[in-house]
PDB file of N, CA and C in Angstrom:
ATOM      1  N   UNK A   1       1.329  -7.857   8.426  1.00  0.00           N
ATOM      2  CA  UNK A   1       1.500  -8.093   9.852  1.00  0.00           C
ATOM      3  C   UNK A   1       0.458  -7.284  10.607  1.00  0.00           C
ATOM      4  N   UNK A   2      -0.119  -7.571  11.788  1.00  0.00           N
ATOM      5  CA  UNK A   2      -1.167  -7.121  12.131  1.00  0.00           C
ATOM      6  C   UNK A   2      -0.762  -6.610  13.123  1.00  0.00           C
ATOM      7  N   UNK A   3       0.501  -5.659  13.462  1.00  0.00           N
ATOM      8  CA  UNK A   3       1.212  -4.928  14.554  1.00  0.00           C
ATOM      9  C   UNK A   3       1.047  -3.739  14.202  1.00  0.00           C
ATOM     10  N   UNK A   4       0.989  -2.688  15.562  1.00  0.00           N
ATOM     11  CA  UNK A   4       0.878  -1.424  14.597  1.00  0.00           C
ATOM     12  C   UNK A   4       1.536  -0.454  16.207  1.00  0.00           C
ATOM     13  N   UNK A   5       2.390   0.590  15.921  1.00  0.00           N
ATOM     14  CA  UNK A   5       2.669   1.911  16.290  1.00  0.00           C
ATOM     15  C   UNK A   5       2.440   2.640  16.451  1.00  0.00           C
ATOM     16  N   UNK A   6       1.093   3.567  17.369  1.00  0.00           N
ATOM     17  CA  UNK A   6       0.762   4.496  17.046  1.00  0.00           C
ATOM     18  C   UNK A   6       0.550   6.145  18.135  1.00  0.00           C
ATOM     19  N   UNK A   7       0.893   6.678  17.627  1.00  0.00           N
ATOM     20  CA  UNK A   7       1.708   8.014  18.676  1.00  0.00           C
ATOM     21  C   UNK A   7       0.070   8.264  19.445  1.00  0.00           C
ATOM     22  N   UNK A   8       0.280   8.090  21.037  1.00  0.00           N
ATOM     23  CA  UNK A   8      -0.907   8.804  21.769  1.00  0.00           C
ATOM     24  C   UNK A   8      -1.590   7.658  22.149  1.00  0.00           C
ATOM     25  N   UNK A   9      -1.175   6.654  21.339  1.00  0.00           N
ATOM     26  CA  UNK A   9      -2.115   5.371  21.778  1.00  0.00           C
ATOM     27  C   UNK A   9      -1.360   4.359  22.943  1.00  0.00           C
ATOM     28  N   UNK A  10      -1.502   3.682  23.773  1.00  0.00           N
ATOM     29  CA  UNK A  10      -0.656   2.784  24.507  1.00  0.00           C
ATOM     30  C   UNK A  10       1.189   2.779  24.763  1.00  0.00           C
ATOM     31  N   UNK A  11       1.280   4.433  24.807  1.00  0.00           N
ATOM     32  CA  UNK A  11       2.396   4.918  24.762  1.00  0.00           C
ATOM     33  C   UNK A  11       3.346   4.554  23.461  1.00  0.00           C
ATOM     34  N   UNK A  12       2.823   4.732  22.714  1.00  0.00           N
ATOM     35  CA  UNK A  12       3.677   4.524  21.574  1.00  0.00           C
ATOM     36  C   UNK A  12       3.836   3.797  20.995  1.00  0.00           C
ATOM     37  N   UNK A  13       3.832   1.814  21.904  1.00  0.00           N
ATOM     38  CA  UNK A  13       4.390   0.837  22.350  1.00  0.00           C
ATOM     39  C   UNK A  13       3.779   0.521  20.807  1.00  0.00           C
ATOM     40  N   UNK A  14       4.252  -1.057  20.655  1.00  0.00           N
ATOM     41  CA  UNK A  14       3.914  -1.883  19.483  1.00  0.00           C
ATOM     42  C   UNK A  14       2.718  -2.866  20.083  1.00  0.00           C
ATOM     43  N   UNK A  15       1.527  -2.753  19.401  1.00  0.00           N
ATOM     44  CA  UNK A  15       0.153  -2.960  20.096  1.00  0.00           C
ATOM     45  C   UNK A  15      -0.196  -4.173  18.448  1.00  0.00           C
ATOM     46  N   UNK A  16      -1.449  -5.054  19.455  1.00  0.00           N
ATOM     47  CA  UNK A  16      -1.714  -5.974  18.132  1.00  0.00           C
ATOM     48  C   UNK A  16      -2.549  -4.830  17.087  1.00  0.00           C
ATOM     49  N   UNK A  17      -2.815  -4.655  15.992  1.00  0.00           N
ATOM     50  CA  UNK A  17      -3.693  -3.846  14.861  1.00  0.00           C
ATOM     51  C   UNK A  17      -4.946  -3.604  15.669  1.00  0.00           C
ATOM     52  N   UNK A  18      -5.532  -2.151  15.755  1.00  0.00           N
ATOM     53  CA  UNK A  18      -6.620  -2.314  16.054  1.00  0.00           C
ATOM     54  C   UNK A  18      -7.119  -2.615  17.587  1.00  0.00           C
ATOM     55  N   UNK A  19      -6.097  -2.304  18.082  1.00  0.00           N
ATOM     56  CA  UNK A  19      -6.531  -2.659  19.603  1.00  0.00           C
ATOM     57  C   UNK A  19      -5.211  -1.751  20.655  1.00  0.00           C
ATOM     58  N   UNK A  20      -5.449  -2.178  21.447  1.00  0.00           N
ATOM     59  CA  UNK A  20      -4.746  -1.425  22.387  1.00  0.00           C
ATOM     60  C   UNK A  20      -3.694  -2.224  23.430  1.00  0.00           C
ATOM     61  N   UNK A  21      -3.524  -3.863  22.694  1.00  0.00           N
ATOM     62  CA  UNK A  21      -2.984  -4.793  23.698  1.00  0.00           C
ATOM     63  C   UNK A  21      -1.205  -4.829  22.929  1.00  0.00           C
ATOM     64  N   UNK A  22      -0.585  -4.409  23.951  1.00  0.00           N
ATOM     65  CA  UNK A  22       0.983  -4.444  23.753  1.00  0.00           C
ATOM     66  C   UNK A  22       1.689  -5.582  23.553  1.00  0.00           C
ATOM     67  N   UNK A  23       2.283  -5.536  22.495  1.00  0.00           N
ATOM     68  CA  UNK A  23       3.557  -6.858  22.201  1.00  0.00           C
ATOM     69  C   UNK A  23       3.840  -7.108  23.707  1.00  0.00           C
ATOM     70  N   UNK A  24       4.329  -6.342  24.535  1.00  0.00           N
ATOM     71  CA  UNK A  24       5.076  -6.668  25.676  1.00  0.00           C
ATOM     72  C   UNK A  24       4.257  -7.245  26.759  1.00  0.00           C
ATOM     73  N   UNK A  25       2.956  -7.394  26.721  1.00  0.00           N
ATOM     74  CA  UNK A  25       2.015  -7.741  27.338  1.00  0.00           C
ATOM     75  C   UNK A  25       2.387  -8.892  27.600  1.00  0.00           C
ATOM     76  N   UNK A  26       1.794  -9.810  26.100  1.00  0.00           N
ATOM     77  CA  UNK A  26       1.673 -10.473  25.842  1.00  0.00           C
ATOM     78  C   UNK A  26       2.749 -11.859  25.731  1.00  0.00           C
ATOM     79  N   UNK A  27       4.119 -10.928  25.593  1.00  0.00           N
ATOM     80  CA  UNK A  27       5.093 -11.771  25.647  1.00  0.00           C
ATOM     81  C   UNK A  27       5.512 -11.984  26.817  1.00  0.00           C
ATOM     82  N   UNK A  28       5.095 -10.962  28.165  1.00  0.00           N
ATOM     83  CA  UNK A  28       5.072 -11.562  29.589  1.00  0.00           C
ATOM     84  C   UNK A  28       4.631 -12.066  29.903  1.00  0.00           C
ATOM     85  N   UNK A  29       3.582 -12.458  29.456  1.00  0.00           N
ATOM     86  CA  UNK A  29       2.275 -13.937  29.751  1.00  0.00           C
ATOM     87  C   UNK A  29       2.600 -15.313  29.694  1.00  0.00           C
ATOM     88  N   UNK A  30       3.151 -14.709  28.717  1.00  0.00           N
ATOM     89  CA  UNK A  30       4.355 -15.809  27.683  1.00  0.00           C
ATOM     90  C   UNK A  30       5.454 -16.461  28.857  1.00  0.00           C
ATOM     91  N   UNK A  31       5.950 -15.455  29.224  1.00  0.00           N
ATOM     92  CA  UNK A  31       7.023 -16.073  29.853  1.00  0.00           C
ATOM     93  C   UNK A  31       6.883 -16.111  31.478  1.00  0.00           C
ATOM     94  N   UNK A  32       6.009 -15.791  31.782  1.00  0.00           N
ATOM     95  CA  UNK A  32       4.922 -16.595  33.064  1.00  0.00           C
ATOM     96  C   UNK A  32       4.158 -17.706  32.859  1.00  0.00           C
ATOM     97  N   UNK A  33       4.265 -18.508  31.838  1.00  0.00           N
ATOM     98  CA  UNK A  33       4.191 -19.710  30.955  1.00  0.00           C
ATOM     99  C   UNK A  33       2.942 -19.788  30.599  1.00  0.00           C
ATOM    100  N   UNK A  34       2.280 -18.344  30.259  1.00  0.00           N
ATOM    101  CA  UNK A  34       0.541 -18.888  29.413  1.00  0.00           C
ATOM    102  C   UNK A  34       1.169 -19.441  27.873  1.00  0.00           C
ATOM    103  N   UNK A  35       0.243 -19.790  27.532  1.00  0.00           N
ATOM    104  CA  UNK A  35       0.013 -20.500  25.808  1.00  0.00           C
ATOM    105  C   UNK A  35      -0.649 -19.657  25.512  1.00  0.00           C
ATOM    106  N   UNK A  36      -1.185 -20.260  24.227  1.00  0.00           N
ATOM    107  CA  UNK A  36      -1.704 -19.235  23.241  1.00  0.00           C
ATOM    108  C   UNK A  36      -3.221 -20.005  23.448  1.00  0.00           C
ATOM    109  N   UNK A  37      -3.834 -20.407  23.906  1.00  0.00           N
ATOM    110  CA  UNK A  37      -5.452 -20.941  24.536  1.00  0.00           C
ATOM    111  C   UNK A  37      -5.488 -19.977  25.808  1.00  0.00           C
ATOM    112  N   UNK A  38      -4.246 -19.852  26.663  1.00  0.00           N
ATOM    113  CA  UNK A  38      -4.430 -18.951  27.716  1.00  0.00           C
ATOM    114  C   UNK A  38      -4.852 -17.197  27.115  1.00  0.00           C
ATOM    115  N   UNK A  39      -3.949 -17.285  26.204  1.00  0.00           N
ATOM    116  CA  UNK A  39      -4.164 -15.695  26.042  1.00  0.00           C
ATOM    117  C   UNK A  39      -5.619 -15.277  24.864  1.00  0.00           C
ATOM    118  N   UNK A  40      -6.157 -16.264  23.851  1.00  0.00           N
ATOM    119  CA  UNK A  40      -6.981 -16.316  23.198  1.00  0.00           C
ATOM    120  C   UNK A  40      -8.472 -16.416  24.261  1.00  0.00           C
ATOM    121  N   UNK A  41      -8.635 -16.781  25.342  1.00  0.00           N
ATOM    122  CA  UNK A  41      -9.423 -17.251  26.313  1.00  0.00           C
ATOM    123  C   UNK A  41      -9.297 -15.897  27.048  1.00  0.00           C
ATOM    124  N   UNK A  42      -8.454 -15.160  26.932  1.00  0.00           N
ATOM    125  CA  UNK A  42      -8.420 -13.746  28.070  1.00  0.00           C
ATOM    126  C   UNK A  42      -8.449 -12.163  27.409  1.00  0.00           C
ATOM    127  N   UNK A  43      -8.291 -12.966  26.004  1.00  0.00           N
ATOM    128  CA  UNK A  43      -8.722 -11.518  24.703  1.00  0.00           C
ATOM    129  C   UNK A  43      -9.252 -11.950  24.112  1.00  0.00           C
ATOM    130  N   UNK A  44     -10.569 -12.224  23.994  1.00  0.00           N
ATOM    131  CA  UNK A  44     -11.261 -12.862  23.152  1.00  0.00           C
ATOM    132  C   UNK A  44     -11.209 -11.979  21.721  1.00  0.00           C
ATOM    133  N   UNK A  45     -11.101 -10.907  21.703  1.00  0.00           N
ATOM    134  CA  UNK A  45     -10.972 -10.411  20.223  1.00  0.00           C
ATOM    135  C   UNK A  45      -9.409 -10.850  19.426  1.00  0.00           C
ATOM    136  N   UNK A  46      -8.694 -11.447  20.103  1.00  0.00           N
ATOM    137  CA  UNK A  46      -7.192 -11.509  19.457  1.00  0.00           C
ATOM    138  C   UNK A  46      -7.568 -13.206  18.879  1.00  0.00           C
ATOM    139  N   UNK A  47      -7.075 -13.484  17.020  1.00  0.00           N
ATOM    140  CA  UNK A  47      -7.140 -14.675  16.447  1.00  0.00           C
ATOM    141  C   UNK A  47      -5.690 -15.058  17.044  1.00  0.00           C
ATOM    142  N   UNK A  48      -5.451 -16.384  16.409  1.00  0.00           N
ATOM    143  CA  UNK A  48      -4.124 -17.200  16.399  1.00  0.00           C
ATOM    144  C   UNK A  48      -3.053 -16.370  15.438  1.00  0.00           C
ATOM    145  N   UNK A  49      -3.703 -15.521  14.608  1.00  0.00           N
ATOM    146  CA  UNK A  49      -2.934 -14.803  13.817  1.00  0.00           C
ATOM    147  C   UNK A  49      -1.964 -13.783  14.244  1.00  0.00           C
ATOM    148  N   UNK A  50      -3.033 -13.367  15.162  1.00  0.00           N
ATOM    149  CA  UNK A  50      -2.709 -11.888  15.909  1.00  0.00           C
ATOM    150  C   UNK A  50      -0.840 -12.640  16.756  1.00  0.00           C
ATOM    151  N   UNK A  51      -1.333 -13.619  17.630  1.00  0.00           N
ATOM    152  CA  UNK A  51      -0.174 -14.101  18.671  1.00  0.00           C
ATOM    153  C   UNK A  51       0.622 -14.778  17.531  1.00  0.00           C
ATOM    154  N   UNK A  52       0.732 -15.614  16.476  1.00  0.00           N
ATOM    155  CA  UNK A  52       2.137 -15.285  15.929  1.00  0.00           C
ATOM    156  C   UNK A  52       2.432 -14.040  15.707  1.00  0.00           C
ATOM    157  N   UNK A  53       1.802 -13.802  14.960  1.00  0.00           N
ATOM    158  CA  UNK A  53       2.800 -11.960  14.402  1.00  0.00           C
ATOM    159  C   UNK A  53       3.386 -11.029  15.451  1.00  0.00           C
ATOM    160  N   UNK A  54       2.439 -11.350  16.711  1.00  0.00           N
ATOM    161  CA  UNK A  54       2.912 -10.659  17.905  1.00  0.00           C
ATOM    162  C   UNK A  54       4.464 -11.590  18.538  1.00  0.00           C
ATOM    163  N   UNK A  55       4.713 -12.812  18.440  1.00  0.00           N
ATOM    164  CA  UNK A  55       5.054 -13.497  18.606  1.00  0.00           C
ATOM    165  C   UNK A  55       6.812 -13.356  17.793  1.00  0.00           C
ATOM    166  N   UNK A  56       6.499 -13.125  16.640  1.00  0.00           N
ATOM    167  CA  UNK A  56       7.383 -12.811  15.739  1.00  0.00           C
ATOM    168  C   UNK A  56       7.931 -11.751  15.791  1.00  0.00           C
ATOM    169  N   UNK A  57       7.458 -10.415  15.724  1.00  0.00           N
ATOM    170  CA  UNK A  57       7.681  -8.864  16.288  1.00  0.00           C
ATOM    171  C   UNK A  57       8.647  -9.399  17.441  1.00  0.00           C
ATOM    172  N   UNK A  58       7.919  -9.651  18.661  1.00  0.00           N
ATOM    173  CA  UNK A  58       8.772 -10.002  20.295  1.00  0.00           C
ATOM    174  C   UNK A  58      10.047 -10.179  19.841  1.00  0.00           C
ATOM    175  N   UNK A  59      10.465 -11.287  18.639  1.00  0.00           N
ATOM    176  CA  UNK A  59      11.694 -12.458  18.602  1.00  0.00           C
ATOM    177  C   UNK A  59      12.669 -11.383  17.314  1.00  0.00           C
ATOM    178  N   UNK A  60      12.159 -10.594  16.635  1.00  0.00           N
ATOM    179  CA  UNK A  60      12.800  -9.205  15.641  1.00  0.00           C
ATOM    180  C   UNK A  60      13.057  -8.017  16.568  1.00  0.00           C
ATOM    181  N   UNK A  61      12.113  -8.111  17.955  1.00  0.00           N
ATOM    182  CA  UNK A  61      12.933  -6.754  19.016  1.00  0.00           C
ATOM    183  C   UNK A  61      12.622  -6.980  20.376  1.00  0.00           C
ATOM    184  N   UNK A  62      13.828  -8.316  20.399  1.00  0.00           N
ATOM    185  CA  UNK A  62      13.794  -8.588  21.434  1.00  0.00           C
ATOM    186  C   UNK A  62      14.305  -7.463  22.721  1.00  0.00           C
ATOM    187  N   UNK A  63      15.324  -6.692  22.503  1.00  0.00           N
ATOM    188  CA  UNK A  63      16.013  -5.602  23.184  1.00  0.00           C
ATOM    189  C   UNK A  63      14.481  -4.911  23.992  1.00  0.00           C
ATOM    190  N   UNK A  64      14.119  -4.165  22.974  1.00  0.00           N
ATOM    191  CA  UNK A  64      12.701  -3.637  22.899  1.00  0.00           C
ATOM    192  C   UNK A  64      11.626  -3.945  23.678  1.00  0.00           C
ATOM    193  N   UNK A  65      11.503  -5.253  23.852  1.00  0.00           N
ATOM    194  CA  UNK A  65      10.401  -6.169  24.308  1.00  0.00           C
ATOM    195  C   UNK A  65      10.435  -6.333  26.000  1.00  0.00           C
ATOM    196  N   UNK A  66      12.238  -6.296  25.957  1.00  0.00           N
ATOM    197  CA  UNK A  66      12.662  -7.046  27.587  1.00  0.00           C
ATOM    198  C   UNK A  66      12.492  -5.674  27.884  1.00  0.00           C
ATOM    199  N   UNK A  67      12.908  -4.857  27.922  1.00  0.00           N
ATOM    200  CA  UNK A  67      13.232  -3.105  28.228  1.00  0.00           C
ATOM    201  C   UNK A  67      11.750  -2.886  28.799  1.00  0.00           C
ATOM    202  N   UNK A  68      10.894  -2.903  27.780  1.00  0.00           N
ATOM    203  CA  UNK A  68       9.485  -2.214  28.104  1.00  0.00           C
ATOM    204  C   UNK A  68       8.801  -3.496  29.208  1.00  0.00           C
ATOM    205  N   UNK A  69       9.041  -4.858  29.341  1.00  0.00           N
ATOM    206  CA  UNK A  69       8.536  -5.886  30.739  1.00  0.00           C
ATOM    207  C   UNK A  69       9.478  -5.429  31.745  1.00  0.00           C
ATOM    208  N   UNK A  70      10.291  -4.796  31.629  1.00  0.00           N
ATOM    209  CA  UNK A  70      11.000  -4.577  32.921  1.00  0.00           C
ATOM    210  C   UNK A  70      10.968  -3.013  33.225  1.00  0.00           C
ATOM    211  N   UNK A  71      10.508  -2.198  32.114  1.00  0.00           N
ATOM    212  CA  UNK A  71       9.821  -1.192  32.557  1.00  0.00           C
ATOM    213  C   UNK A  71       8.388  -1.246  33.572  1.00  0.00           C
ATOM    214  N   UNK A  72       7.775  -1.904  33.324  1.00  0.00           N
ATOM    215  CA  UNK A  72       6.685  -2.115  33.783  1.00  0.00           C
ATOM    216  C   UNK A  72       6.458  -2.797  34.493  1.00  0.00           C
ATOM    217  N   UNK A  73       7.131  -3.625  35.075  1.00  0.00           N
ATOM    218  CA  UNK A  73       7.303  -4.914  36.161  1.00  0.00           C
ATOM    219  C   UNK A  73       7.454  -3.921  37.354  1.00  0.00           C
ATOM    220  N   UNK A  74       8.455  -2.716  36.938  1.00  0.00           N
ATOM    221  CA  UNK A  74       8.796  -2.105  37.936  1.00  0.00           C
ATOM    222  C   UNK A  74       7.903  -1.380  39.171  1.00  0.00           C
TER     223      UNK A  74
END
């Protein structure tokens, strides 16, 4: 899986491998109704790979996911 955790980096948060872009980002994009051409077109370094696995992570912590978009919405 190309998700990764890492202390000091993007607060902790669950980020795609190698980068600094948050599960929770991404799954708010999501549900402001981008696709996955929207978000591949606006990170050009993220494959189709990256947004399932990110995709999958979101739907295994979901609790997690809503918590930290409504942290940050705020």
């Amino acid at each position: 899986m190309s998700i990764e955790i890492r202390l000091g980096v993007a607060d902790g948060v669950a980020c795609i491998a190698k980068s600094r872009i948050p599960i929770w980002l991404l799954e708010s994009f999501y549900l402001q109704g981008a696709n996955d051409v929207d978000l591949l077109n606006a990170y050009p370094s993220l494959r189709a790979e990256d947004l399932a696995n990110a995709r999958a992570y979101a739907r295994a912590h979901m609790d997690e996911i809503t918590r930290l978009i409504a942290e940050n919405e705020a």
